[in-house]
Amino acid sequence: MNALYDLQNGIYTDVIVQKEHEKNEKAALCAMVERSAVPGPVILLADRGYEACNNLAHLERKGWNYLIRLRDRSSVSPFSVSIRTIRKERAAKPVLF
């Protein structure tokens, strides 16, 4: 089960139920973000399994803020590799604010 929950109003705004062998958390999040009509500022909190560059692109396009827990360092995924690459690039080039 994948769900979007509105903490402020205490209601579920969207739910996607998938069969075990057809489970795809990344696609579910994309679908819920795209069809969401939640107004105002949003902070999306997501657990492991939702981390994907495509999901970040959907969230950015929607203008939502997000915090997604990543898999641990011992697991290898394209997303964790790209995060490590970004961290190395940022360490090499200081970012000024």
CSV table of N, CA and C in Angstrom, one decimal:
chain,number,residue,atom,x,y,z
A,1,MET,N,0.8,-1.2,0.0
A,1,MET,CA,0.0,0.0,0.0
A,1,MET,C,0.9,1.2,0.0
A,2,ASN,N,0.6,2.2,-0.8
A,2,ASN,CA,1.3,3.5,-0.9
A,2,ASN,C,0.2,4.5,-0.7
A,3,ALA,N,0.5,5.5,0.2
A,3,ALA,CA,-0.5,6.5,0.6
A,3,ALA,C,0.1,7.9,0.8
A,4,LEU,N,-0.7,8.9,0.4
A,4,LEU,CA,-0.3,10.3,0.7
A,4,LEU,C,-1.3,10.7,1.9
A,5,TYR,N,-0.7,11.2,3.0
A,5,TYR,CA,-1.4,11.5,4.2
A,5,TYR,C,-1.2,13.0,4.5
A,6,ASP,N,-2.3,13.7,4.7
A,6,ASP,CA,-2.2,15.1,5.0
A,6,ASP,C,-2.2,15.2,6.5
A,7,LEU,N,-1.0,15.5,7.1
A,7,LEU,CA,-0.9,15.6,8.6
A,7,LEU,C,-1.7,16.8,9.1
A,8,GLN,N,-1.8,17.9,8.4
A,8,GLN,CA,-2.5,19.1,8.9
A,8,GLN,C,-4.0,18.8,9.1
A,9,ASN,N,-4.6,18.1,8.1
A,9,ASN,CA,-6.0,17.8,8.2
A,9,ASN,C,-6.4,16.4,8.7
A,10,GLY,N,-5.4,15.6,8.8
A,10,GLY,CA,-5.6,14.2,9.4
A,10,GLY,C,-6.4,13.3,8.4
A,11,ILE,N,-6.1,13.5,7.1
A,11,ILE,CA,-6.8,12.6,6.1
A,11,ILE,C,-5.8,12.1,5.1
A,12,TYR,N,-6.2,10.9,4.5
A,12,TYR,CA,-5.5,10.4,3.4
A,12,TYR,C,-6.0,11.1,2.1
A,13,THR,N,-5.0,11.6,1.3
A,13,THR,CA,-5.4,12.3,0.1
A,13,THR,C,-5.3,11.4,-1.1
A,14,ASP,N,-4.6,10.3,-1.0
A,14,ASP,CA,-4.5,9.3,-2.1
A,14,ASP,C,-3.9,8.0,-1.6
A,15,VAL,N,-4.4,6.9,-2.2
A,15,VAL,CA,-3.9,5.6,-1.8
A,15,VAL,C,-3.8,4.7,-3.1
A,16,ILE,N,-2.7,4.0,-3.2
A,16,ILE,CA,-2.5,3.1,-4.3
A,16,ILE,C,-2.2,1.7,-3.7
A,17,VAL,N,-3.0,0.7,-3.9
A,17,VAL,CA,-2.8,-0.6,-3.4
A,17,VAL,C,-2.3,-1.5,-4.6
A,18,GLN,N,-1.1,-2.2,-4.4
A,18,GLN,CA,-0.6,-3.0,-5.4
A,18,GLN,C,-0.4,-4.4,-4.9
A,19,LYS,N,-0.5,-5.4,-5.9
A,19,LYS,CA,-0.3,-6.8,-5.5
A,19,LYS,C,1.2,-7.0,-5.2
A,20,GLU,N,1.5,-7.9,-4.4
A,20,GLU,CA,2.9,-8.1,-4.0
A,20,GLU,C,3.8,-8.3,-5.1
A,21,HIS,N,3.5,-9.1,-6.1
A,21,HIS,CA,4.4,-9.4,-7.2
A,21,HIS,C,4.4,-8.3,-8.3
A,22,GLU,N,3.5,-7.3,-8.1
A,22,GLU,CA,3.4,-6.1,-9.0
A,22,GLU,C,3.8,-4.8,-8.3
A,23,LYS,N,4.4,-5.0,-7.1
A,23,LYS,CA,4.7,-3.8,-6.3
A,23,LYS,C,5.8,-2.9,-7.0
A,24,ASN,N,5.5,-1.6,-7.1
A,24,ASN,CA,6.4,-0.6,-7.7
A,24,ASN,C,6.2,0.7,-6.9
A,25,GLU,N,6.9,0.9,-5.8
A,25,GLU,CA,6.8,2.1,-5.0
A,25,GLU,C,7.1,3.3,-5.8
A,26,LYS,N,8.1,3.3,-6.6
A,26,LYS,CA,8.6,4.5,-7.4
A,26,LYS,C,7.5,4.9,-8.3
A,27,ALA,N,6.9,4.0,-9.0
A,27,ALA,CA,5.8,4.4,-10.0
A,27,ALA,C,4.6,4.9,-9.2
A,28,ALA,N,4.3,4.3,-8.0
A,28,ALA,CA,3.1,4.7,-7.2
A,28,ALA,C,3.3,6.1,-6.8
A,29,LEU,N,4.5,6.5,-6.3
A,29,LEU,CA,4.7,7.9,-5.9
A,29,LEU,C,4.6,8.8,-7.0
A,30,CYS,N,5.1,8.5,-8.2
A,30,CYS,CA,5.0,9.4,-9.3
A,30,CYS,C,3.5,9.6,-9.7
A,31,ALA,N,2.7,8.6,-9.7
A,31,ALA,CA,1.3,8.7,-10.0
A,31,ALA,C,0.6,9.5,-9.0
A,32,MET,N,0.8,9.3,-7.7
A,32,MET,CA,0.2,10.1,-6.6
A,32,MET,C,0.5,11.6,-6.7
A,33,VAL,N,1.8,11.9,-7.0
A,33,VAL,CA,2.3,13.3,-7.0
A,33,VAL,C,1.6,13.9,-8.2
A,34,GLU,N,1.6,13.3,-9.4
A,34,GLU,CA,1.0,13.9,-10.6
A,34,GLU,C,-0.5,14.2,-10.5
A,35,ARG,N,-1.2,13.3,-9.8
A,35,ARG,CA,-2.7,13.5,-9.7
A,35,ARG,C,-3.1,14.3,-8.5
A,36,SER,N,-2.2,14.7,-7.6
A,36,SER,CA,-2.5,15.4,-6.4
A,36,SER,C,-2.9,16.8,-6.7
A,37,ALA,N,-4.0,17.2,-6.0
A,37,ALA,CA,-4.4,18.6,-6.1
A,37,ALA,C,-4.2,19.4,-4.8
A,38,VAL,N,-3.3,18.9,-4.0
A,38,VAL,CA,-3.1,19.5,-2.7
A,38,VAL,C,-2.5,20.9,-2.9
A,39,PRO,N,-3.2,21.9,-2.3
A,39,PRO,CA,-2.8,23.3,-2.5
A,39,PRO,C,-1.7,23.7,-1.5
A,40,GLY,N,-1.0,24.7,-1.8
A,40,GLY,CA,-0.1,25.3,-0.8
A,40,GLY,C,1.2,24.5,-0.7
A,41,PRO,N,2.0,24.9,0.3
A,41,PRO,CA,3.3,24.3,0.5
A,41,PRO,C,3.2,22.8,0.9
A,42,VAL,N,4.0,22.0,0.4
A,42,VAL,CA,4.0,20.5,0.8
A,42,VAL,C,5.4,20.1,1.2
A,43,ILE,N,5.5,19.3,2.2
A,43,ILE,CA,6.7,18.6,2.6
A,43,ILE,C,6.4,17.1,2.5
A,44,LEU,N,6.9,16.4,1.6
A,44,LEU,CA,6.7,15.0,1.4
A,44,LEU,C,7.8,14.2,2.2
A,45,LEU,N,7.4,13.3,3.1
A,45,LEU,CA,8.3,12.4,3.8
A,45,LEU,C,8.1,11.0,3.2
A,46,ALA,N,9.2,10.4,2.8
A,46,ALA,CA,9.1,9.0,2.2
A,46,ALA,C,10.2,8.1,2.8
A,47,ASP,N,9.9,6.9,2.8
A,47,ASP,CA,10.8,5.9,3.3
A,47,ASP,C,11.6,5.3,2.2
A,48,ARG,N,12.5,4.4,2.5
A,48,ARG,CA,13.3,3.7,1.4
A,48,ARG,C,12.3,3.1,0.4
A,49,GLY,N,12.8,2.9,-0.8
A,49,GLY,CA,12.0,2.3,-1.9
A,49,GLY,C,11.4,3.4,-2.8
A,50,TYR,N,11.3,4.6,-2.3
A,50,TYR,CA,10.8,5.7,-3.1
A,50,TYR,C,11.9,6.6,-3.7
A,51,GLU,N,13.1,6.3,-3.4
A,51,GLU,CA,14.2,7.1,-3.8
A,51,GLU,C,14.5,6.8,-5.3
A,52,ALA,N,14.3,7.7,-6.2
A,52,ALA,CA,14.6,7.6,-7.6
A,52,ALA,C,14.7,9.0,-8.2
A,53,CYS,N,15.6,9.1,-9.1
A,53,CYS,CA,15.8,10.4,-9.8
A,53,CYS,C,14.5,10.9,-10.4
A,54,ASN,N,13.7,10.0,-11.0
A,54,ASN,CA,12.5,10.3,-11.7
A,54,ASN,C,11.5,10.9,-10.6
A,55,ASN,N,11.4,10.3,-9.4
A,55,ASN,CA,10.5,10.8,-8.4
A,55,ASN,C,11.0,12.2,-8.0
A,56,LEU,N,12.3,12.5,-7.9
A,56,LEU,CA,12.7,13.8,-7.5
A,56,LEU,C,12.3,14.8,-8.6
A,57,ALA,N,12.4,14.4,-9.8
A,57,ALA,CA,12.0,15.3,-10.9
A,57,ALA,C,10.5,15.7,-10.8
A,58,HIS,N,9.7,14.7,-10.5
A,58,HIS,CA,8.3,14.9,-10.4
A,58,HIS,C,8.0,15.9,-9.2
A,59,LEU,N,8.7,15.6,-8.1
A,59,LEU,CA,8.5,16.5,-6.9
A,59,LEU,C,9.0,17.9,-7.1
A,60,GLU,N,10.1,18.0,-7.8
A,60,GLU,CA,10.6,19.4,-8.2
A,60,GLU,C,9.7,20.1,-9.1
A,61,ARG,N,9.2,19.4,-10.1
A,61,ARG,CA,8.2,20.0,-11.0
A,61,ARG,C,7.0,20.5,-10.3
A,62,LYS,N,6.5,19.7,-9.4
A,62,LYS,CA,5.3,20.1,-8.6
A,62,LYS,C,5.6,21.2,-7.6
A,63,GLY,N,6.8,21.5,-7.3
A,63,GLY,CA,7.2,22.5,-6.3
A,63,GLY,C,7.1,22.1,-4.9
A,64,TRP,N,7.1,20.7,-4.7
A,64,TRP,CA,7.1,20.2,-3.3
A,64,TRP,C,8.4,20.1,-2.7
A,65,ASN,N,8.5,20.3,-1.4
A,65,ASN,CA,9.7,20.0,-0.6
A,65,ASN,C,9.6,18.5,-0.3
A,66,TYR,N,10.8,17.9,0.0
A,66,TYR,CA,10.8,16.4,0.3
A,66,TYR,C,11.9,16.0,1.1
A,67,LEU,N,11.7,14.9,1.9
A,67,LEU,CA,12.8,14.3,2.7
A,67,LEU,C,12.5,12.8,2.5
A,68,ILE,N,13.5,12.1,1.8
A,68,ILE,CA,13.3,10.7,1.5
A,68,ILE,C,14.5,10.0,2.1
A,69,ARG,N,14.2,8.9,2.9
A,69,ARG,CA,15.3,8.1,3.5
A,69,ARG,C,15.9,7.2,2.5
A,70,LEU,N,17.2,7.2,2.4
A,70,LEU,CA,17.9,6.4,1.5
A,70,LEU,C,18.3,5.0,2.0
A,71,ARG,N,18.6,4.1,1.1
A,71,ARG,CA,19.0,2.8,1.6
A,71,ARG,C,20.4,3.0,2.2
A,72,ASP,N,20.8,2.0,3.0
A,72,ASP,CA,22.1,2.1,3.6
A,72,ASP,C,23.3,2.0,2.6
A,73,ARG,N,24.4,2.4,3.0
A,73,ARG,CA,25.6,2.5,2.1
A,73,ARG,C,26.0,1.2,1.5
A,74,SER,N,25.7,0.1,2.2
A,74,SER,CA,26.1,-1.2,1.7
A,74,SER,C,25.3,-1.7,0.5
A,75,SER,N,24.1,-1.2,0.3
A,75,SER,CA,23.3,-1.6,-0.8
A,75,SER,C,23.7,-0.6,-2.0
A,76,VAL,N,23.7,-1.2,-3.2
A,76,VAL,CA,24.1,-0.4,-4.3
A,76,VAL,C,22.9,-0.2,-5.2
A,77,SER,N,22.6,1.0,-5.5
A,77,SER,CA,21.5,1.3,-6.5
A,77,SER,C,22.0,2.5,-7.3
A,78,PRO,N,21.4,2.6,-8.5
A,78,PRO,CA,21.9,3.8,-9.3
A,78,PRO,C,21.7,5.1,-8.6
A,79,PHE,N,20.6,5.2,-7.8
A,79,PHE,CA,20.3,6.4,-7.1
A,79,PHE,C,21.4,6.7,-6.0
A,80,SER,N,21.8,5.7,-5.2
A,80,SER,CA,22.8,5.9,-4.2
A,80,SER,C,24.2,6.2,-4.9
A,81,VAL,N,24.5,5.6,-6.0
A,81,VAL,CA,25.7,6.0,-6.7
A,81,VAL,C,25.7,7.4,-7.2
A,82,SER,N,24.5,7.9,-7.7
A,82,SER,CA,24.5,9.3,-8.1
A,82,SER,C,24.6,10.2,-7.0
A,83,ILE,N,24.0,9.9,-5.8
A,83,ILE,CA,24.2,10.7,-4.6
A,83,ILE,C,25.6,10.8,-4.2
A,84,ARG,N,26.3,9.7,-4.2
A,84,ARG,CA,27.7,9.7,-3.9
A,84,ARG,C,28.5,10.6,-4.8
A,85,THR,N,28.2,10.5,-6.1
A,85,THR,CA,28.9,11.3,-7.1
A,85,THR,C,28.6,12.8,-6.9
A,86,ILE,N,27.4,13.2,-6.6
A,86,ILE,CA,27.1,14.5,-6.3
A,86,ILE,C,27.8,15.0,-5.1
A,87,ARG,N,27.9,14.2,-4.0
A,87,ARG,CA,28.6,14.6,-2.8
A,87,ARG,C,30.1,14.8,-3.1
A,88,LYS,N,30.7,13.9,-4.0
A,88,LYS,CA,32.1,14.1,-4.3
A,88,LYS,C,32.3,15.4,-5.1
A,89,GLU,N,31.4,15.7,-6.0
A,89,GLU,CA,31.5,16.9,-6.8
A,89,GLU,C,31.4,18.2,-5.9
A,90,ARG,N,30.5,18.1,-4.9
A,90,ARG,CA,30.3,19.2,-4.0
A,90,ARG,C,31.5,19.4,-3.1
A,91,ALA,N,32.1,18.3,-2.8
A,91,ALA,CA,33.3,18.4,-1.9
A,91,ALA,C,34.5,19.0,-2.7
A,92,ALA,N,34.5,18.8,-4.0
A,92,ALA,CA,35.6,19.3,-4.8
A,92,ALA,C,35.3,20.8,-5.2
A,93,LYS,N,34.1,21.2,-5.3
A,93,LYS,CA,33.7,22.6,-5.6
A,93,LYS,C,32.8,23.1,-4.5
A,94,PRO,N,33.4,24.0,-3.7
A,94,PRO,CA,32.5,24.6,-2.6
A,94,PRO,C,31.4,25.4,-3.2
A,95,VAL,N,30.2,25.3,-2.5
A,95,VAL,CA,29.0,26.0,-3.0
A,95,VAL,C,28.9,27.2,-2.1
A,96,LEU,N,28.7,28.3,-2.6
A,96,LEU,CA,28.6,29.6,-1.9
A,96,LEU,C,27.1,29.9,-1.8
A,97,PHE,N,26.6,30.3,-0.7
A,97,PHE,CA,25.2,30.7,-0.5
A,97,PHE,C,25.1,32.2,-0.3
